[in-house]
Amino acid sequence: MEIIIQATPEAATSVAARIVARLLREKPNAVLGLATGSTPLLLYRALIDMKLDWRRVTTFNLDEYIGLPQDHPQSYHSFMWENLFRHINIPKENVNIPDGNASDIPGCCAAYEQRIRDAGGIDLQILGIGTDGHIGFNEPTSSLASRTRIKTLTPQTRKDNARFFGSEADVPGHVITMGIGTIMEARQNLMLAFGNNKARAIAEAVEGPITTINPASILQMHPDAKVCLDAEAAAQLKRAEYYRWVYDNKPDWQHL
Ligand code: F6R
């Protein structure tokens, strides 16, 4: 795991944006895994401003709420079109988001896995992290080998996401999410976290044991995982000074 700590969310985002931009320039037909929520908003804004060429890029989103109409303002379909896709030149047919209204949810999940395989696998997966350590919507105790499937949100996650819906009761209870096994197959994982409320989950994920109780901790087993943090999200890391030193003293050829 490479831990990149910057003073602000903006600075941490600009490191992440450079990583994504480099991939898109080096591999114009890259397959990108995307996340929703507050965390990647700055990243999407930065990528839009970079005016990259998305014509041959394929995207797969991590998750979607079950039962929310696609055009609901809080569906992840709406989120992605509003905050990224409508501002870039990606063809609609290259965009993949789980269908939370499918009549056959298990069939839809299996087909999603197949589409990822058919696309050649995910080159780079963007991740946020829940305050309980979830990645995608793989809540604590999710199998570390799981594939795309239905999950039930924890009360904590519904409380965290109530800010988007107005009340906790309006947050759907079920979601489709890529599994942890699916996420681990991405060739590169890039997790972002900002703010005090993520500090504990980040400390556990980066420096704690690998455990289903903090699903993000599985990234310790990934051969190419980067974690971009602001100072607040890094506040409980015991070895923060070491991570800062490593990043500041990278040989030029290693630097992004
Ligand atoms: C969203 C997702 C979730 C979020 C996490 C953090 O697609 O997969 O894991 O990344 O819930 O959400 P925010 O960024 O809103 O704090």
Short mmCIF file of C-alpha atoms and ligand atoms in Angstrom, two decimals:
data_model
loop_
_atom_site.label_atom_id
_atom_site.label_comp_id
_atom_site.label_asym_id
_atom_site.label_seq_id
_atom_site.Cartn_x
_atom_site.Cartn_y
_atom_site.Cartn_z
CA MET A 1 0.00 0.00 0.00
CA GLU A 2 1.26 3.46 -0.80
CA ILE A 3 -0.04 6.08 1.62
CA ILE A 4 -0.06 9.60 0.19
CA ILE A 5 -0.86 12.30 2.75
CA GLN A 6 -1.49 15.85 1.62
CA ALA A 7 -2.57 18.87 3.65
CA THR A 8 -5.99 19.31 2.05
CA PRO A 9 -8.62 17.31 0.12
CA GLU A 10 -7.78 19.46 -2.93
CA ALA A 11 -4.09 18.56 -2.80
CA ALA A 12 -4.81 14.85 -2.24
CA THR A 13 -7.31 14.94 -5.11
CA SER A 14 -4.80 16.50 -7.46
CA VAL A 15 -2.43 13.55 -6.85
CA ALA A 16 -5.28 11.15 -7.62
CA ALA A 17 -6.31 13.11 -10.72
CA ARG A 18 -2.75 12.91 -12.07
CA ILE A 19 -2.79 9.13 -11.61
CA VAL A 20 -6.11 8.76 -13.48
CA ALA A 21 -5.06 11.20 -16.22
CA ARG A 22 -1.81 9.37 -16.79
CA LEU A 23 -3.66 6.09 -17.22
CA LEU A 24 -6.09 7.62 -19.73
CA ARG A 25 -3.23 9.13 -21.73
CA GLU A 26 -1.19 5.92 -21.72
CA LYS A 27 -4.16 3.65 -22.36
CA PRO A 28 -6.95 5.47 -24.23
CA ASN A 29 -9.21 2.39 -23.97
CA ALA A 30 -8.72 2.04 -20.21
CA VAL A 31 -11.37 0.42 -18.01
CA LEU A 32 -12.08 2.58 -14.97
CA GLY A 33 -13.94 1.58 -11.82
CA LEU A 34 -15.81 4.54 -10.34
CA ALA A 35 -17.26 5.45 -6.94
CA THR A 36 -19.96 7.87 -5.83
CA GLY A 37 -20.52 9.85 -2.62
CA SER A 38 -18.89 13.08 -1.44
CA THR A 39 -15.30 11.92 -1.67
CA PRO A 40 -14.77 11.65 -5.46
CA LEU A 41 -16.60 14.90 -6.28
CA LEU A 42 -13.41 16.96 -6.33
CA LEU A 43 -11.70 14.28 -8.41
CA TYR A 44 -14.46 14.30 -11.02
CA ARG A 45 -14.32 18.09 -11.18
CA ALA A 46 -10.55 17.94 -11.68
CA LEU A 47 -10.85 15.28 -14.41
CA ILE A 48 -13.51 17.34 -16.21
CA ASP A 49 -11.21 20.39 -16.13
CA MET A 50 -8.36 18.32 -17.60
CA LYS A 51 -10.42 17.79 -20.79
CA LEU A 52 -9.22 14.23 -21.25
CA ASP A 53 -10.38 12.04 -24.10
CA TRP A 54 -12.95 9.53 -22.81
CA ARG A 55 -14.19 8.25 -26.20
CA ARG A 56 -12.66 4.81 -25.78
CA VAL A 57 -12.82 4.58 -21.99
CA THR A 58 -15.19 2.07 -20.35
CA THR A 59 -16.45 2.61 -16.80
CA PHE A 60 -17.95 0.35 -14.17
CA ASN A 61 -19.51 1.84 -11.06
CA LEU A 62 -19.13 0.10 -7.74
CA ASP A 63 -22.71 0.14 -6.59
CA GLU A 64 -26.33 1.28 -6.83
CA TYR A 65 -29.31 1.45 -4.49
CA ILE A 66 -32.00 -1.17 -5.01
CA GLY A 67 -35.49 0.10 -5.78
CA LEU A 68 -34.61 3.74 -6.35
CA PRO A 69 -35.79 4.88 -9.81
CA GLN A 70 -32.82 5.60 -12.08
CA ASP A 71 -33.89 9.22 -12.42
CA HIS A 72 -34.19 9.73 -8.64
CA PRO A 73 -31.78 12.56 -7.75
CA GLN A 74 -29.96 10.29 -5.27
CA SER A 75 -29.59 7.26 -7.52
CA TYR A 76 -25.99 6.61 -8.45
CA HIS A 77 -27.06 6.78 -12.11
CA SER A 78 -28.15 10.38 -11.54
CA PHE A 79 -25.04 11.10 -9.48
CA MET A 80 -22.66 9.89 -12.18
CA TRP A 81 -24.38 11.65 -15.07
CA GLU A 82 -24.71 14.87 -13.10
CA ASN A 83 -21.17 14.95 -11.69
CA LEU A 84 -19.09 13.37 -14.44
CA PHE A 85 -20.54 11.76 -17.53
CA ARG A 86 -22.51 14.68 -18.94
CA HIS A 87 -19.36 16.83 -18.80
CA ILE A 88 -17.05 14.46 -20.73
CA ASN A 89 -17.09 12.78 -24.14
CA ILE A 90 -17.74 9.22 -22.95
CA PRO A 91 -20.21 7.28 -25.15
CA LYS A 92 -23.30 6.23 -23.18
CA GLU A 93 -22.78 2.59 -24.14
CA ASN A 94 -19.37 2.57 -22.41
CA VAL A 95 -20.94 3.39 -19.03
CA ASN A 96 -21.87 0.52 -16.71
CA ILE A 97 -23.77 0.98 -13.43
CA PRO A 98 -25.57 -1.87 -11.65
CA ASP A 99 -29.32 -1.85 -12.30
CA GLY A 100 -31.02 -1.45 -8.95
CA ASN A 101 -34.42 -2.03 -10.56
CA ALA A 102 -33.63 -5.31 -12.30
CA SER A 103 -36.34 -7.95 -11.89
CA ASP A 104 -33.63 -10.62 -11.52
CA ILE A 105 -31.03 -9.13 -9.17
CA PRO A 106 -28.75 -12.22 -8.95
CA GLY A 107 -28.82 -12.53 -12.76
CA CYS A 108 -28.03 -8.84 -13.12
CA CYS A 109 -25.07 -9.21 -10.70
CA ALA A 110 -23.67 -12.20 -12.59
CA ALA A 111 -24.05 -10.31 -15.88
CA TYR A 112 -22.19 -7.32 -14.37
CA GLU A 113 -19.26 -9.57 -13.43
CA GLN A 114 -19.28 -10.99 -16.96
CA ARG A 115 -19.27 -7.51 -18.51
CA ILE A 116 -16.21 -6.61 -16.42
CA ARG A 117 -14.46 -9.76 -17.63
CA ASP A 118 -15.48 -9.11 -21.24
CA ALA A 119 -14.03 -5.60 -20.99
CA GLY A 120 -10.68 -7.14 -20.00
CA GLY A 121 -10.93 -6.38 -16.28
CA ILE A 122 -10.68 -3.05 -14.47
CA ASP A 123 -7.40 -1.17 -14.89
CA LEU A 124 -7.94 1.29 -12.07
CA GLN A 125 -10.64 1.29 -9.41
CA ILE A 126 -11.46 4.52 -7.55
CA LEU A 127 -12.65 3.90 -3.99
CA GLY A 128 -13.98 5.92 -1.10
CA ILE A 129 -14.26 4.39 2.37
CA GLY A 130 -17.21 4.31 4.76
CA THR A 131 -16.84 5.38 8.38
CA ASP A 132 -17.18 1.64 9.15
CA GLY A 133 -14.45 0.70 6.67
CA HIS A 134 -16.71 -0.40 3.83
CA ILE A 135 -15.49 -0.26 0.22
CA GLY A 136 -18.17 -0.27 -2.43
CA PHE A 137 -21.05 -1.23 -0.16
CA ASN A 138 -19.22 -4.22 1.26
CA GLU A 139 -20.17 -3.69 4.86
CA PRO A 140 -18.25 -5.18 7.82
CA THR A 141 -18.33 -9.01 7.77
CA SER A 142 -18.59 -9.08 3.95
CA SER A 143 -16.69 -12.03 2.53
CA LEU A 144 -13.27 -10.95 1.36
CA ALA A 145 -13.85 -13.19 -1.69
CA SER A 146 -17.30 -11.76 -2.52
CA ARG A 147 -18.49 -10.90 -6.03
CA THR A 148 -21.15 -8.44 -7.22
CA ARG A 149 -24.30 -9.12 -5.20
CA ILE A 150 -27.04 -7.65 -3.04
CA LYS A 151 -26.03 -6.24 0.37
CA THR A 152 -27.96 -4.75 3.28
CA LEU A 153 -26.66 -1.39 4.50
CA THR A 154 -25.74 -1.08 8.17
CA PRO A 155 -27.60 1.45 10.34
CA GLN A 156 -24.34 3.45 10.46
CA THR A 157 -24.12 3.72 6.67
CA ARG A 158 -27.79 4.66 6.39
CA LYS A 159 -27.20 7.33 9.03
CA ASP A 160 -24.09 8.57 7.16
CA ASN A 161 -26.00 8.76 3.87
CA ALA A 162 -29.11 10.37 5.35
CA ARG A 163 -27.51 13.74 4.52
CA PHE A 164 -28.26 13.09 0.84
CA PHE A 165 -31.85 11.95 1.39
CA GLY A 166 -33.13 14.23 4.13
CA SER A 167 -33.80 11.41 6.60
CA GLU A 168 -32.37 8.01 7.50
CA ALA A 169 -35.73 6.37 6.81
CA ASP A 170 -35.52 7.46 3.16
CA VAL A 171 -32.14 5.77 2.56
CA PRO A 172 -32.79 2.47 0.78
CA GLY A 173 -31.85 -0.56 2.88
CA HIS A 174 -30.45 -2.65 0.04
CA VAL A 175 -27.86 -2.13 -2.64
CA ILE A 176 -26.06 -3.96 -5.41
CA THR A 177 -22.31 -3.74 -4.93
CA MET A 178 -19.25 -5.12 -6.60
CA GLY A 179 -17.74 -7.66 -4.25
CA ILE A 180 -14.43 -7.40 -2.44
CA GLY A 181 -13.10 -10.16 -4.70
CA THR A 182 -14.18 -8.08 -7.72
CA ILE A 183 -12.44 -4.96 -6.35
CA MET A 184 -9.28 -6.93 -5.57
CA GLU A 185 -9.05 -8.02 -9.21
CA ALA A 186 -8.69 -4.43 -10.43
CA ARG A 187 -5.09 -3.99 -11.56
CA GLN A 188 -4.79 -0.82 -9.50
CA ASN A 189 -6.85 0.46 -6.58
CA LEU A 190 -6.89 4.13 -5.64
CA MET A 191 -8.70 4.94 -2.40
CA LEU A 192 -9.43 8.49 -1.28
CA ALA A 193 -10.49 9.65 2.17
CA PHE A 194 -10.93 13.12 3.62
CA GLY A 195 -11.98 14.47 7.00
CA ASN A 196 -11.87 13.52 10.67
CA ASN A 197 -14.79 11.13 10.39
CA LYS A 198 -12.68 8.81 8.22
CA ALA A 199 -9.57 8.81 10.46
CA ARG A 200 -10.44 5.72 12.48
CA ALA A 201 -11.50 3.62 9.48
CA ILE A 202 -8.30 4.62 7.66
CA ALA A 203 -6.05 3.80 10.63
CA GLU A 204 -7.66 0.38 10.92
CA ALA A 205 -7.54 -0.27 7.18
CA VAL A 206 -3.90 0.74 6.77
CA GLU A 207 -2.28 -0.29 10.05
CA GLY A 208 -4.73 -2.76 11.58
CA PRO A 209 -5.15 -6.47 10.94
CA ILE A 210 -6.75 -7.67 7.71
CA THR A 211 -10.28 -8.37 8.80
CA THR A 212 -13.81 -8.48 7.42
CA ILE A 213 -14.69 -6.03 10.21
CA ASN A 214 -12.84 -3.37 8.20
CA PRO A 215 -13.31 -4.47 4.58
CA ALA A 216 -10.86 -1.84 3.26
CA SER A 217 -8.07 -3.61 5.19
CA ILE A 218 -8.00 -6.22 2.41
CA LEU A 219 -6.21 -3.63 0.27
CA GLN A 220 -3.09 -4.54 2.28
CA MET A 221 -3.07 -7.68 0.11
CA HIS A 222 -3.38 -5.78 -3.18
CA PRO A 223 -0.19 -5.51 -5.25
CA ASP A 224 -0.91 -1.93 -6.39
CA ALA A 225 -3.07 0.03 -3.95
CA LYS A 226 -2.65 3.74 -3.29
CA VAL A 227 -4.44 5.69 -0.57
CA CYS A 228 -4.72 9.49 -0.99
CA LEU A 229 -5.56 11.24 2.29
CA ASP A 230 -5.90 14.73 3.62
CA ALA A 231 -4.28 15.52 6.98
CA GLU A 232 -7.53 14.95 8.90
CA ALA A 233 -8.16 11.47 7.51
CA ALA A 234 -4.50 10.61 8.24
CA ALA A 235 -4.67 11.89 11.83
CA GLN A 236 -4.79 8.49 13.54
CA LEU A 237 -2.04 6.83 11.49
CA LYS A 238 0.84 5.92 13.78
CA ARG A 239 3.41 5.97 10.98
CA ALA A 240 2.18 9.11 9.19
CA GLU A 241 5.61 10.78 9.31
CA TYR A 242 7.17 7.78 7.59
CA TYR A 243 4.53 7.79 4.82
CA ARG A 244 5.08 11.51 4.28
CA TRP A 245 8.83 11.02 4.10
CA VAL A 246 8.51 8.16 1.63
CA TYR A 247 6.29 10.19 -0.69
CA ASP A 248 8.41 13.36 -0.45
CA ASN A 249 11.61 11.43 -1.15
CA LYS A 250 10.48 9.23 -4.00
CA PRO A 251 13.06 8.99 -6.76
CA ASP A 252 11.93 11.10 -9.75
CA TRP A 253 11.35 8.05 -11.94
CA GLN A 254 8.89 6.71 -9.36
CA HIS A 255 6.98 9.95 -8.90
CA LEU A 256 3.61 10.64 -10.45
C1 F6R B 1 -19.95 4.77 -3.19
C2 F6R B 1 -19.23 3.79 -2.38
C3 F6R B 1 -19.02 3.98 -0.92
C4 F6R B 1 -18.52 5.37 -0.56
C5 F6R B 1 -18.42 5.50 0.96
C6 F6R B 1 -17.93 6.89 1.37
O1 F6R B 1 -19.99 4.37 -4.54
O2 F6R B 1 -18.82 2.83 -2.93
O3 F6R B 1 -18.10 3.03 -0.47
O4 F6R B 1 -17.27 5.58 -1.15
O5 F6R B 1 -19.66 5.26 1.54
O6 F6R B 1 -18.89 7.84 1.02
P1 F6R B 1 -18.57 9.38 1.10
O7 F6R B 1 -17.53 9.67 0.04
O8 F6R B 1 -19.87 10.05 0.77
O9 F6R B 1 -18.06 9.67 2.46
#
